[in-house]
Coordinates of C-alpha atoms in Angstrom, one line a residue:
M1 CA -15.9 14.3 17.0
W2 CA -13.6 12.7 19.5
S3 CA -15.4 9.4 19.0
A4 CA -14.8 9.6 15.3
V5 CA -11.2 10.4 15.8
D6 CA -10.9 7.4 18.2
R7 CA -12.5 5.1 15.7
W8 CA -10.1 6.3 13.0
L9 CA -7.0 5.9 15.2
G10 CA -8.0 2.5 16.5
P11 CA -10.4 0.8 14.1
P12 CA -11.5 -2.7 15.3
A13 CA -9.2 -5.4 13.9
P14 CA -8.6 -9.1 14.7
A15 CA -5.6 -10.1 16.8
S16 CA -4.5 -12.5 14.0
R17 CA -4.0 -9.6 11.6
L18 CA -1.6 -7.8 13.8
A19 CA 0.1 -11.0 14.8
A20 CA 0.6 -11.9 11.1
V21 CA 2.3 -8.5 10.6
R22 CA 4.5 -9.3 13.5
V23 CA 5.6 -12.6 12.0
A24 CA 6.2 -11.1 8.6
V25 CA 8.2 -8.1 9.8
V26 CA 10.3 -10.0 12.4
A27 CA 11.0 -12.8 9.9
F28 CA 12.2 -10.3 7.3
A29 CA 14.4 -8.6 9.9
L30 CA 16.0 -11.9 10.8
A31 CA 16.5 -12.9 7.2
W32 CA 18.0 -9.4 6.4
T33 CA 20.3 -9.6 9.4
A34 CA 21.5 -13.1 8.3
G35 CA 22.2 -11.7 4.9
I36 CA 24.3 -8.7 6.0
A37 CA 26.1 -10.5 8.9
S38 CA 29.3 -11.3 7.0
E39 CA 29.5 -7.7 5.6
L40 CA 28.8 -6.2 9.0
L41 CA 31.7 -8.2 10.6
T42 CA 33.9 -7.1 7.8
R43 CA 33.1 -3.5 8.4
A44 CA 33.7 -3.9 12.1
Q45 CA 37.3 -4.6 11.3
L46 CA 37.9 -1.5 9.2
D47 CA 40.2 1.4 10.2
P48 CA 38.5 3.3 13.1
S49 CA 39.2 6.6 11.2
R50 CA 36.5 5.6 8.7
F51 CA 33.9 5.4 11.4
A52 CA 31.2 8.2 11.2
P53 CA 28.6 7.4 13.8
V54 CA 24.9 7.6 13.1
G55 CA 22.0 6.8 15.4
L56 CA 22.7 4.7 18.4
A57 CA 26.2 3.9 17.2
G58 CA 27.2 7.3 18.4
L59 CA 26.6 6.3 22.1
F60 CA 29.5 3.8 22.2
G61 CA 31.7 4.6 19.2
V62 CA 33.9 2.0 17.7
V63 CA 33.6 -1.4 19.5
P64 CA 35.6 -4.6 19.3
P65 CA 34.6 -7.0 16.5
A66 CA 33.9 -9.6 19.2
L67 CA 31.1 -7.4 20.6
V68 CA 29.5 -7.1 17.2
T69 CA 29.6 -10.9 16.9
T70 CA 28.0 -11.1 20.3
A71 CA 25.3 -8.6 19.3
L72 CA 24.5 -10.7 16.2
V73 CA 24.0 -13.8 18.4
V74 CA 21.8 -11.8 20.8
V75 CA 19.7 -10.4 17.9
F76 CA 19.0 -13.8 16.5
G77 CA 18.0 -15.2 19.9
L78 CA 15.7 -12.3 20.7
G79 CA 14.3 -12.2 17.2
I80 CA 13.3 -15.9 17.3
L81 CA 11.5 -15.3 20.6
A82 CA 9.7 -12.3 19.2
L83 CA 8.9 -14.3 16.0
V84 CA 7.1 -17.1 18.0
G85 CA 5.6 -14.6 20.5
R86 CA 7.4 -15.9 23.6
G87 CA 8.1 -13.3 26.3
Y88 CA 7.0 -10.8 23.8
R89 CA 6.7 -7.9 26.3
W90 CA 10.5 -7.9 26.8
S91 CA 11.9 -9.9 23.8
A92 CA 10.3 -7.5 21.2
P93 CA 11.7 -4.2 22.7
A94 CA 15.0 -5.8 23.4
F95 CA 15.2 -7.1 19.8
A96 CA 14.2 -3.7 18.4
L97 CA 16.9 -2.0 20.5
T98 CA 19.7 -4.4 19.8
L99 CA 19.0 -4.5 16.0
T100 CA 18.7 -0.7 15.9
W101 CA 22.2 -0.4 17.4
L102 CA 23.5 -3.1 15.1
L103 CA 22.2 -1.5 11.9
S104 CA 23.3 2.0 13.1
Y105 CA 26.8 0.6 13.6
R106 CA 26.7 -0.9 10.0
N107 CA 25.6 2.4 8.6
S108 CA 28.4 4.2 10.4
W109 CA 31.2 3.0 8.0
G110 CA 30.6 5.2 5.0
H111 CA 27.5 3.7 3.3
M112 CA 23.9 4.5 4.3
S113 CA 21.4 1.7 3.7
H114 CA 18.2 3.6 3.5
S115 CA 16.0 0.5 3.2
E116 CA 16.7 -0.3 6.8
H117 CA 15.2 2.8 8.3
L118 CA 11.5 1.9 7.7
L119 CA 12.2 -1.7 9.0
V120 CA 13.5 -0.3 12.3
L121 CA 10.6 2.0 12.7
H122 CA 8.1 -0.8 12.1
L123 CA 9.9 -3.0 14.7
W124 CA 9.6 -0.3 17.3
V125 CA 5.9 0.1 16.7
L126 CA 5.4 -3.6 17.0
A127 CA 7.6 -3.8 20.1
F128 CA 5.0 -1.9 22.1
A129 CA 1.9 -3.3 20.5
P130 CA -0.1 -6.4 21.6
A131 CA 1.2 -8.2 18.6
A132 CA 1.6 -11.6 20.3
D133 CA -2.0 -12.2 21.4
A134 CA -2.3 -14.6 18.5
L135 CA 0.0 -16.9 16.4
R136 CA 2.0 -17.6 19.6
L137 CA 4.0 -20.8 20.0
R138 CA 2.2 -23.3 22.3
S139 CA -0.5 -20.8 23.2
T140 CA -3.9 -22.1 24.5
A141 CA -5.4 -18.6 24.9
P142 CA -8.9 -18.3 23.4
A143 CA -9.4 -16.2 20.3
T144 CA -10.2 -12.6 21.0
A145 CA -12.8 -10.4 19.3
P146 CA -11.8 -7.6 16.9
S147 CA -10.8 -4.6 18.9
G148 CA -9.2 -1.2 18.5
R149 CA -6.4 -2.6 20.7
Y150 CA -5.2 -4.4 17.6
G151 CA -6.2 -1.7 15.2
W152 CA -4.1 1.3 16.4
P153 CA -0.7 -0.4 15.9
Q154 CA -1.6 -1.2 12.3
R155 CA -2.9 2.4 11.8
L156 CA 0.4 3.7 13.2
L157 CA 2.4 1.4 11.0
M158 CA 0.5 2.8 8.0
V159 CA 1.0 6.4 9.0
V160 CA 4.8 5.8 9.6
T161 CA 5.1 4.2 6.2
V162 CA 3.1 6.8 4.4
S163 CA 5.1 9.6 6.1
T164 CA 8.4 8.3 4.8
Y165 CA 7.1 8.5 1.2
V166 CA 5.6 12.0 1.7
I167 CA 8.9 13.3 3.0
A168 CA 10.7 11.8 0.0
G169 CA 8.2 13.5 -2.3
L170 CA 8.6 16.9 -0.6
A171 CA 12.4 16.6 -0.8
K172 CA 12.1 16.1 -4.6
L173 CA 10.0 19.2 -4.9
R174 CA 12.6 21.3 -3.1
G175 CA 14.8 20.7 -6.2
G176 CA 12.5 22.8 -8.3
G177 CA 11.6 21.7 -11.8
S178 CA 14.6 19.6 -12.4
W179 CA 12.9 16.6 -10.9
I180 CA 9.6 17.1 -12.7
S181 CA 11.3 17.5 -16.0
G182 CA 13.0 14.1 -15.5
E183 CA 16.5 15.5 -15.9
T184 CA 17.5 14.7 -12.3
V185 CA 16.2 11.1 -12.7
R186 CA 18.1 10.7 -16.0
L187 CA 21.2 12.0 -14.4
H188 CA 20.9 9.5 -11.5
V189 CA 20.4 6.6 -13.9
A190 CA 23.4 7.7 -16.0
T191 CA 25.5 7.9 -12.8
E192 CA 24.5 4.4 -11.7
V193 CA 25.2 3.0 -15.2
L194 CA 28.7 4.7 -15.1
R195 CA 29.4 3.4 -11.6
N196 CA 28.3 -0.1 -12.6
D197 CA 30.7 0.1 -15.6
M198 CA 33.6 1.1 -13.3
I199 CA 33.1 -1.7 -10.8
G200 CA 32.3 -4.3 -13.5
T201 CA 28.7 -5.1 -12.8
D202 CA 25.4 -4.8 -14.7
A203 CA 23.0 -4.2 -11.9
A204 CA 21.1 -1.5 -13.9
L205 CA 19.4 -4.0 -16.3
I206 CA 17.5 -1.6 -18.5
G207 CA 19.0 1.8 -17.5
R208 CA 21.5 2.1 -20.3
P209 CA 19.2 1.5 -23.3
L210 CA 16.6 4.0 -21.8
L211 CA 19.1 6.9 -21.5
P212 CA 18.4 8.4 -25.0
F213 CA 14.7 8.6 -24.3
A214 CA 14.4 11.7 -22.1
G215 CA 10.6 11.7 -22.2
L216 CA 10.4 8.4 -20.3
F217 CA 12.3 9.8 -17.4
G218 CA 9.9 12.8 -17.2
A219 CA 7.0 10.3 -17.0
F220 CA 8.8 8.2 -14.4
A221 CA 9.5 11.3 -12.3
I222 CA 5.9 12.5 -12.3
F223 CA 4.7 9.0 -11.5
T224 CA 7.1 8.9 -8.6
L225 CA 5.8 12.2 -7.2
V226 CA 2.2 11.1 -7.6
V227 CA 2.9 7.9 -5.7
E228 CA 4.9 9.6 -2.9
L229 CA 2.7 12.7 -2.4
G230 CA -0.5 10.7 -2.8
A231 CA 0.6 8.2 -0.1
P232 CA -1.8 9.6 2.5
L233 CA -4.6 8.1 0.4
A234 CA -3.3 4.7 1.3
V235 CA -4.6 5.1 4.9
A236 CA -8.1 4.9 3.4
A237 CA -9.6 1.5 3.2
G238 CA -10.6 -0.6 0.2
R239 CA -9.3 -0.4 -3.4
I240 CA -7.5 2.9 -2.9
R241 CA -5.2 1.3 -0.4
L242 CA -4.5 -1.7 -2.5
A243 CA -4.0 0.4 -5.6
W244 CA -1.4 2.6 -3.8
V245 CA 0.5 -0.5 -2.5
A246 CA 0.6 -1.9 -6.1
A247 CA 1.8 1.5 -7.4
V248 CA 4.5 2.0 -4.8
W249 CA 5.7 -1.6 -5.2
S250 CA 5.9 -1.1 -9.0
M251 CA 7.9 2.1 -8.4
H252 CA 10.5 0.2 -6.4
L253 CA 10.6 -2.5 -9.0
G254 CA 11.2 0.1 -11.7
I255 CA 14.0 1.6 -9.6
G256 CA 15.6 -1.8 -9.3
L257 CA 15.4 -2.6 -13.0
V258 CA 16.4 0.9 -14.3
M259 CA 19.0 1.9 -11.7
G260 CA 20.1 -1.3 -10.1
I261 CA 19.1 0.0 -6.7
G262 CA 17.0 -2.5 -4.8
F263 CA 15.1 -1.6 -1.6
A264 CA 14.7 -5.0 -0.2
Y265 CA 12.1 -4.3 2.5
P266 CA 9.4 -2.7 0.2
L267 CA 10.3 -5.0 -2.7
S268 CA 9.6 -8.0 -0.5
G269 CA 6.1 -6.6 0.2
V270 CA 6.6 -7.0 3.9
A271 CA 6.8 -3.2 4.3
F272 CA 3.2 -3.0 3.4
A273 CA 1.9 -5.9 5.5
A274 CA -0.1 -3.6 7.7
F275 CA -2.1 -2.5 4.6
V276 CA -3.3 -5.9 3.8
P277 CA -5.9 -8.1 5.6
L278 CA -3.5 -10.8 6.4
E279 CA -5.9 -12.5 8.8
R280 CA -7.6 -14.0 5.7
L281 CA -4.4 -15.8 4.9
V282 CA -4.1 -16.9 8.5
D283 CA -7.7 -18.2 8.4
W284 CA -7.1 -20.0 5.1
L285 CA -4.0 -21.7 6.5
T286 CA -5.8 -22.7 9.6
R287 CA -8.6 -24.3 7.7
L288 CA -6.1 -26.1 5.4
R289 CA -4.3 -27.5 8.4
Q290 CA -7.6 -28.7 10.0
R291 CA -8.5 -30.5 6.8
R292 CA -5.4 -32.6 6.8
P293 CA -5.9 -36.2 8.1
A294 CA -4.4 -36.8 11.6

Protein backbone atom coordinates (compact mmCIF):
# COMPACT_ATOMS: atom_id res chain seq x y z
CA MET A 1 0.00 0.00 0.00
CA TRP A 2 2.77 2.42 0.96
CA SER A 3 4.55 1.62 -2.28
CA ALA A 4 1.42 2.55 -4.23
CA VAL A 5 1.04 5.78 -2.26
CA ASP A 6 4.69 6.62 -2.90
CA ARG A 7 4.27 6.04 -6.63
CA TRP A 8 1.21 8.28 -6.66
CA LEU A 9 2.89 11.08 -4.72
CA GLY A 10 6.09 10.95 -6.75
CA PRO A 11 5.48 9.45 -10.18
CA PRO A 12 8.61 9.24 -12.34
CA ALA A 13 8.96 12.34 -14.49
CA PRO A 14 11.76 13.83 -16.59
CA ALA A 15 13.74 16.76 -15.23
CA SER A 16 12.94 18.77 -18.35
CA ARG A 17 9.20 18.73 -17.56
CA LEU A 18 9.66 20.27 -14.13
CA ALA A 19 12.23 22.71 -15.51
CA ALA A 20 9.80 23.81 -18.22
CA VAL A 21 7.17 24.48 -15.53
CA ARG A 22 9.76 26.56 -13.67
CA VAL A 23 10.52 28.63 -16.74
CA ALA A 24 6.85 29.20 -17.52
CA VAL A 25 5.80 30.16 -13.98
CA VAL A 26 8.79 32.39 -13.22
CA ALA A 27 8.51 34.09 -16.62
CA PHE A 28 4.85 34.82 -15.96
CA ALA A 29 5.67 36.14 -12.48
CA LEU A 30 8.25 38.53 -13.94
CA ALA A 31 5.90 39.71 -16.68
CA TRP A 32 3.08 40.20 -14.16
CA THR A 33 5.32 42.16 -11.81
CA ALA A 34 6.46 44.38 -14.68
CA GLY A 35 2.83 45.02 -15.58
CA ILE A 36 1.78 46.06 -12.07
CA ALA A 37 4.96 47.92 -11.09
CA SER A 38 3.61 51.39 -11.91
CA GLU A 39 0.33 50.73 -10.10
CA LEU A 40 2.19 49.31 -7.10
CA LEU A 41 4.37 52.42 -6.82
CA THR A 42 1.26 54.58 -7.01
CA ARG A 43 -0.41 52.65 -4.21
CA ALA A 44 2.72 52.93 -2.09
CA GLN A 45 2.21 56.70 -2.04
CA LEU A 46 -1.40 56.61 -0.81
CA ASP A 47 -2.52 57.89 2.56
CA PRO A 48 -1.33 55.38 5.23
CA SER A 49 -4.85 55.37 6.70
CA ARG A 50 -5.95 53.31 3.69
CA PHE A 51 -3.47 50.56 4.49
CA ALA A 52 -5.14 47.29 5.60
CA PRO A 53 -2.31 44.75 5.83
CA VAL A 54 -2.72 41.24 4.49
CA GLY A 55 -0.17 38.44 4.46
CA LEU A 56 3.48 39.32 4.91
CA ALA A 57 2.71 43.03 4.58
CA GLY A 58 1.51 42.95 8.16
CA LEU A 59 5.05 42.27 9.42
CA PHE A 60 6.41 45.70 8.52
CA GLY A 61 3.34 47.85 7.96
CA VAL A 62 3.58 50.91 5.72
CA VAL A 63 7.07 51.34 4.27
CA PRO A 64 8.65 54.23 2.33
CA PRO A 65 8.01 54.18 -1.45
CA ALA A 66 11.77 53.98 -1.97
CA LEU A 67 11.78 50.58 -0.25
CA VAL A 68 9.05 49.35 -2.58
CA THR A 69 11.13 50.47 -5.54
CA THR A 70 14.14 48.65 -4.13
CA ALA A 71 12.05 45.51 -3.62
CA LEU A 72 10.96 45.66 -7.26
CA VAL A 73 14.58 45.82 -8.43
CA VAL A 74 15.51 42.90 -6.15
CA VAL A 75 12.54 40.86 -7.38
CA PHE A 76 13.56 41.28 -11.01
CA GLY A 77 17.16 40.37 -10.26
CA LEU A 78 16.25 37.25 -8.28
CA GLY A 79 13.57 36.30 -10.79
CA ILE A 80 15.97 36.37 -13.71
CA LEU A 81 18.40 34.15 -11.79
CA ALA A 82 15.61 31.69 -10.98
CA LEU A 83 14.40 31.81 -14.59
CA VAL A 84 17.78 30.74 -16.00
CA GLY A 85 18.45 28.35 -13.10
CA ARG A 86 21.50 30.07 -11.65
CA GLY A 87 22.01 29.74 -7.89
CA TYR A 88 18.56 28.23 -7.80
CA ARG A 89 18.76 26.86 -4.27
CA TRP A 90 18.88 30.38 -2.87
CA SER A 91 17.59 32.57 -5.72
CA ALA A 92 14.25 30.74 -6.03
CA PRO A 93 13.28 30.90 -2.30
CA ALA A 94 14.49 34.51 -2.11
CA PHE A 95 12.46 35.37 -5.21
CA ALA A 96 9.34 33.70 -3.81
CA LEU A 97 9.73 35.45 -0.45
CA THR A 98 10.35 38.92 -1.86
CA LEU A 99 7.54 38.67 -4.39
CA THR A 100 5.15 37.36 -1.72
CA TRP A 101 5.82 40.45 0.39
CA LEU A 102 5.54 42.74 -2.62
CA LEU A 103 2.19 41.31 -3.74
CA SER A 104 0.92 41.25 -0.15
CA TYR A 105 1.80 44.93 0.10
CA ARG A 106 -0.05 45.64 -3.16
CA ASN A 107 -3.13 43.83 -1.86
CA SER A 108 -3.10 45.83 1.37
CA TRP A 109 -4.44 49.04 -0.17
CA GLY A 110 -8.11 48.22 -0.57
CA HIS A 111 -8.23 45.89 -3.57
CA MET A 112 -7.60 42.14 -3.39
CA SER A 113 -6.15 40.61 -6.56
CA HIS A 114 -7.23 36.98 -6.25
CA SER A 115 -5.38 35.86 -9.36
CA GLU A 116 -2.05 36.34 -7.58
CA HIS A 117 -2.67 33.83 -4.80
CA LEU A 118 -2.21 30.69 -6.89
CA LEU A 119 0.86 32.16 -8.57
CA VAL A 120 2.54 32.71 -5.20
CA LEU A 121 1.70 29.19 -4.03
CA HIS A 122 3.22 27.74 -7.19
CA LEU A 123 6.38 29.78 -6.75
CA TRP A 124 6.82 28.44 -3.21
CA VAL A 125 6.47 24.84 -4.38
CA LEU A 126 9.01 25.38 -7.14
CA ALA A 127 11.35 27.20 -4.76
CA PHE A 128 12.04 24.00 -2.84
CA ALA A 129 11.93 21.59 -5.78
CA PRO A 130 14.84 20.44 -7.99
CA ALA A 131 13.41 22.53 -10.81
CA ALA A 132 16.77 23.70 -12.17
CA ASP A 133 18.34 20.32 -12.94
CA ALA A 134 17.53 21.00 -16.60
CA LEU A 135 17.10 24.07 -18.83
CA ARG A 136 19.80 25.84 -16.87
CA LEU A 137 21.95 28.55 -18.43
CA ARG A 138 25.42 27.33 -19.40
CA SER A 139 24.87 23.92 -17.86
CA THR A 140 26.94 20.94 -18.94
CA ALA A 141 25.28 18.47 -16.58
CA PRO A 142 24.25 15.19 -18.26
CA ALA A 143 20.57 14.45 -18.76
CA THR A 144 19.01 12.60 -15.83
CA ALA A 145 16.60 9.69 -16.04
CA PRO A 146 12.91 10.19 -15.13
CA SER A 147 12.54 10.07 -11.38
CA GLY A 148 10.05 10.66 -8.60
CA ARG A 149 12.39 13.45 -7.54
CA TYR A 150 10.90 15.46 -10.40
CA GLY A 151 7.44 13.96 -10.15
CA TRP A 152 6.42 14.98 -6.63
CA PRO A 153 6.70 18.77 -7.19
CA GLN A 154 4.41 18.52 -10.19
CA ARG A 155 1.96 16.37 -8.26
CA LEU A 156 2.00 18.93 -5.46
CA LEU A 157 1.45 21.76 -7.94
CA MET A 158 -1.58 19.88 -9.25
CA VAL A 159 -2.98 19.27 -5.76
CA VAL A 160 -2.52 22.93 -4.81
CA THR A 161 -4.25 24.08 -8.00
CA VAL A 162 -7.10 21.62 -7.65
CA SER A 163 -7.61 22.55 -4.00
CA THR A 164 -8.20 26.21 -4.81
CA TYR A 165 -11.03 25.31 -7.20
CA VAL A 166 -12.61 22.82 -4.79
CA ILE A 167 -12.60 25.46 -2.05
CA ALA A 168 -14.24 27.93 -4.43
CA GLY A 169 -16.90 25.37 -5.33
CA LEU A 170 -17.66 24.55 -1.69
CA ALA A 171 -17.94 28.27 -0.91
CA LYS A 172 -20.60 28.58 -3.61
CA LEU A 173 -22.59 25.68 -2.14
CA ARG A 174 -22.68 27.45 1.21
CA GLY A 175 -24.96 30.02 -0.41
CA GLY A 176 -27.68 27.43 -0.83
CA GLY A 177 -29.73 27.24 -3.99
CA SER A 178 -29.15 30.85 -5.02
CA TRP A 179 -25.97 29.90 -6.88
CA ILE A 180 -27.36 26.78 -8.52
CA SER A 181 -30.41 28.68 -9.75
CA GLY A 182 -28.13 31.17 -11.45
CA GLU A 183 -29.56 34.22 -9.66
CA THR A 184 -26.32 34.92 -7.83
CA VAL A 185 -24.34 34.74 -11.07
CA ARG A 186 -26.84 37.02 -12.80
CA LEU A 187 -26.66 39.52 -9.95
CA HIS A 188 -22.85 39.54 -10.11
CA VAL A 189 -22.95 40.17 -13.86
CA ALA A 190 -25.52 42.97 -13.46
CA THR A 191 -23.35 44.55 -10.77
CA GLU A 192 -20.27 44.45 -13.01
CA VAL A 193 -22.23 45.94 -15.93
CA LEU A 194 -23.46 48.77 -13.68
CA ARG A 195 -19.97 49.37 -12.31
CA ASN A 196 -18.54 49.51 -15.83
CA ASP A 197 -21.21 52.06 -16.78
CA MET A 198 -20.30 54.21 -13.79
CA ILE A 199 -16.57 54.25 -14.53
CA GLY A 200 -17.05 54.55 -18.29
CA THR A 201 -15.65 51.23 -19.50
CA ASP A 202 -17.08 48.30 -21.41
CA ALA A 203 -15.05 45.46 -19.96
CA ALA A 204 -18.05 43.11 -19.76
CA LEU A 205 -18.26 42.50 -23.50
CA ILE A 206 -21.33 40.27 -23.63
CA GLY A 207 -22.70 40.56 -20.09
CA ARG A 208 -25.33 43.21 -20.80
CA PRO A 209 -27.14 41.48 -23.71
CA LEU A 210 -27.27 38.20 -21.74
CA LEU A 211 -29.00 39.64 -18.66
CA PRO A 212 -32.58 39.00 -19.91
CA PHE A 213 -31.83 35.28 -20.38
CA ALA A 214 -32.00 33.91 -16.83
CA GLY A 215 -31.69 30.29 -17.94
CA LEU A 216 -28.22 30.86 -19.36
CA PHE A 217 -26.95 31.95 -15.97
CA GLY A 218 -28.34 28.81 -14.36
CA ALA A 219 -26.45 26.68 -16.90
CA PHE A 220 -23.28 28.68 -16.37
CA ALA A 221 -23.60 28.32 -12.58
CA ILE A 222 -23.97 24.54 -12.81
CA PHE A 223 -21.06 24.30 -15.25
CA THR A 224 -18.90 26.27 -12.84
CA LEU A 225 -19.77 23.97 -9.94
CA VAL A 226 -19.08 20.85 -11.99
CA VAL A 227 -15.68 22.20 -13.05
CA GLU A 228 -14.67 23.32 -9.56
CA LEU A 229 -15.96 20.37 -7.54
CA GLY A 230 -14.77 17.95 -10.22
CA ALA A 231 -11.25 19.38 -10.08
CA PRO A 232 -9.78 16.36 -8.19
CA LEU A 233 -10.33 14.31 -11.36
CA ALA A 234 -7.62 16.43 -12.98
CA VAL A 235 -4.96 14.72 -10.88
CA ALA A 236 -5.67 11.58 -12.92
CA ALA A 237 -3.63 11.17 -16.07
CA GLY A 238 -4.68 11.15 -19.69
CA ARG A 239 -7.67 12.72 -21.36
CA ILE A 240 -9.51 13.42 -18.11
CA ARG A 241 -6.75 15.78 -17.03
CA LEU A 242 -6.63 17.59 -20.35
CA ALA A 243 -10.43 17.79 -20.49
CA TRP A 244 -10.54 19.45 -17.07
CA VAL A 245 -7.82 21.94 -18.04
CA ALA A 246 -9.80 22.84 -21.18
CA ALA A 247 -13.01 23.18 -19.15
CA VAL A 248 -11.53 25.38 -16.44
CA TRP A 249 -9.78 27.58 -19.01
CA SER A 250 -13.10 27.95 -20.84
CA MET A 251 -14.74 28.91 -17.55
CA HIS A 252 -12.23 31.70 -16.99
CA LEU A 253 -12.64 32.87 -20.58
CA GLY A 254 -16.40 33.03 -20.04
CA ILE A 255 -15.96 35.02 -16.84
CA GLY A 256 -13.76 37.48 -18.70
CA LEU A 257 -16.18 37.94 -21.59
CA VAL A 258 -19.38 38.08 -19.53
CA MET A 259 -18.22 39.93 -16.42
CA GLY A 260 -15.10 41.68 -17.60
CA ILE A 261 -13.07 40.06 -14.81
CA GLY A 262 -9.89 38.52 -16.11
CA PHE A 263 -7.82 36.11 -14.04
CA ALA A 264 -4.56 36.51 -15.89
CA TYR A 265 -2.68 33.53 -14.45
CA PRO A 266 -5.18 30.80 -15.41
CA LEU A 267 -6.16 32.57 -18.64
CA SER A 268 -2.53 32.53 -19.73
CA GLY A 269 -2.53 28.76 -19.30
CA VAL A 270 0.62 28.91 -17.18
CA ALA A 271 -1.37 28.03 -14.05
CA PHE A 272 -1.90 24.58 -15.56
CA ALA A 273 1.63 24.01 -16.83
CA ALA A 274 2.16 21.13 -14.38
CA PHE A 275 -0.79 19.27 -15.92
CA VAL A 276 0.76 19.19 -19.39
CA PRO A 277 3.74 17.10 -20.65
CA LEU A 278 5.86 20.14 -21.44
CA GLU A 279 8.95 18.00 -21.95
CA ARG A 280 7.55 17.17 -25.40
CA LEU A 281 7.75 20.84 -26.31
CA VAL A 282 11.28 21.00 -24.89
CA ASP A 283 12.33 17.96 -26.93
CA TRP A 284 10.77 19.43 -30.09
CA LEU A 285 12.55 22.75 -29.63
CA THR A 286 15.83 20.92 -28.97
CA ARG A 287 15.51 18.90 -32.18
CA LEU A 288 14.58 22.01 -34.10
CA ARG A 289 17.66 23.84 -32.84
CA GLN A 290 19.91 20.89 -33.70
CA ARG A 291 18.63 20.84 -37.27
CA ARG A 292 19.62 24.43 -37.90
CA PRO A 293 22.83 24.83 -39.87
CA ALA A 294 25.82 26.06 -37.86
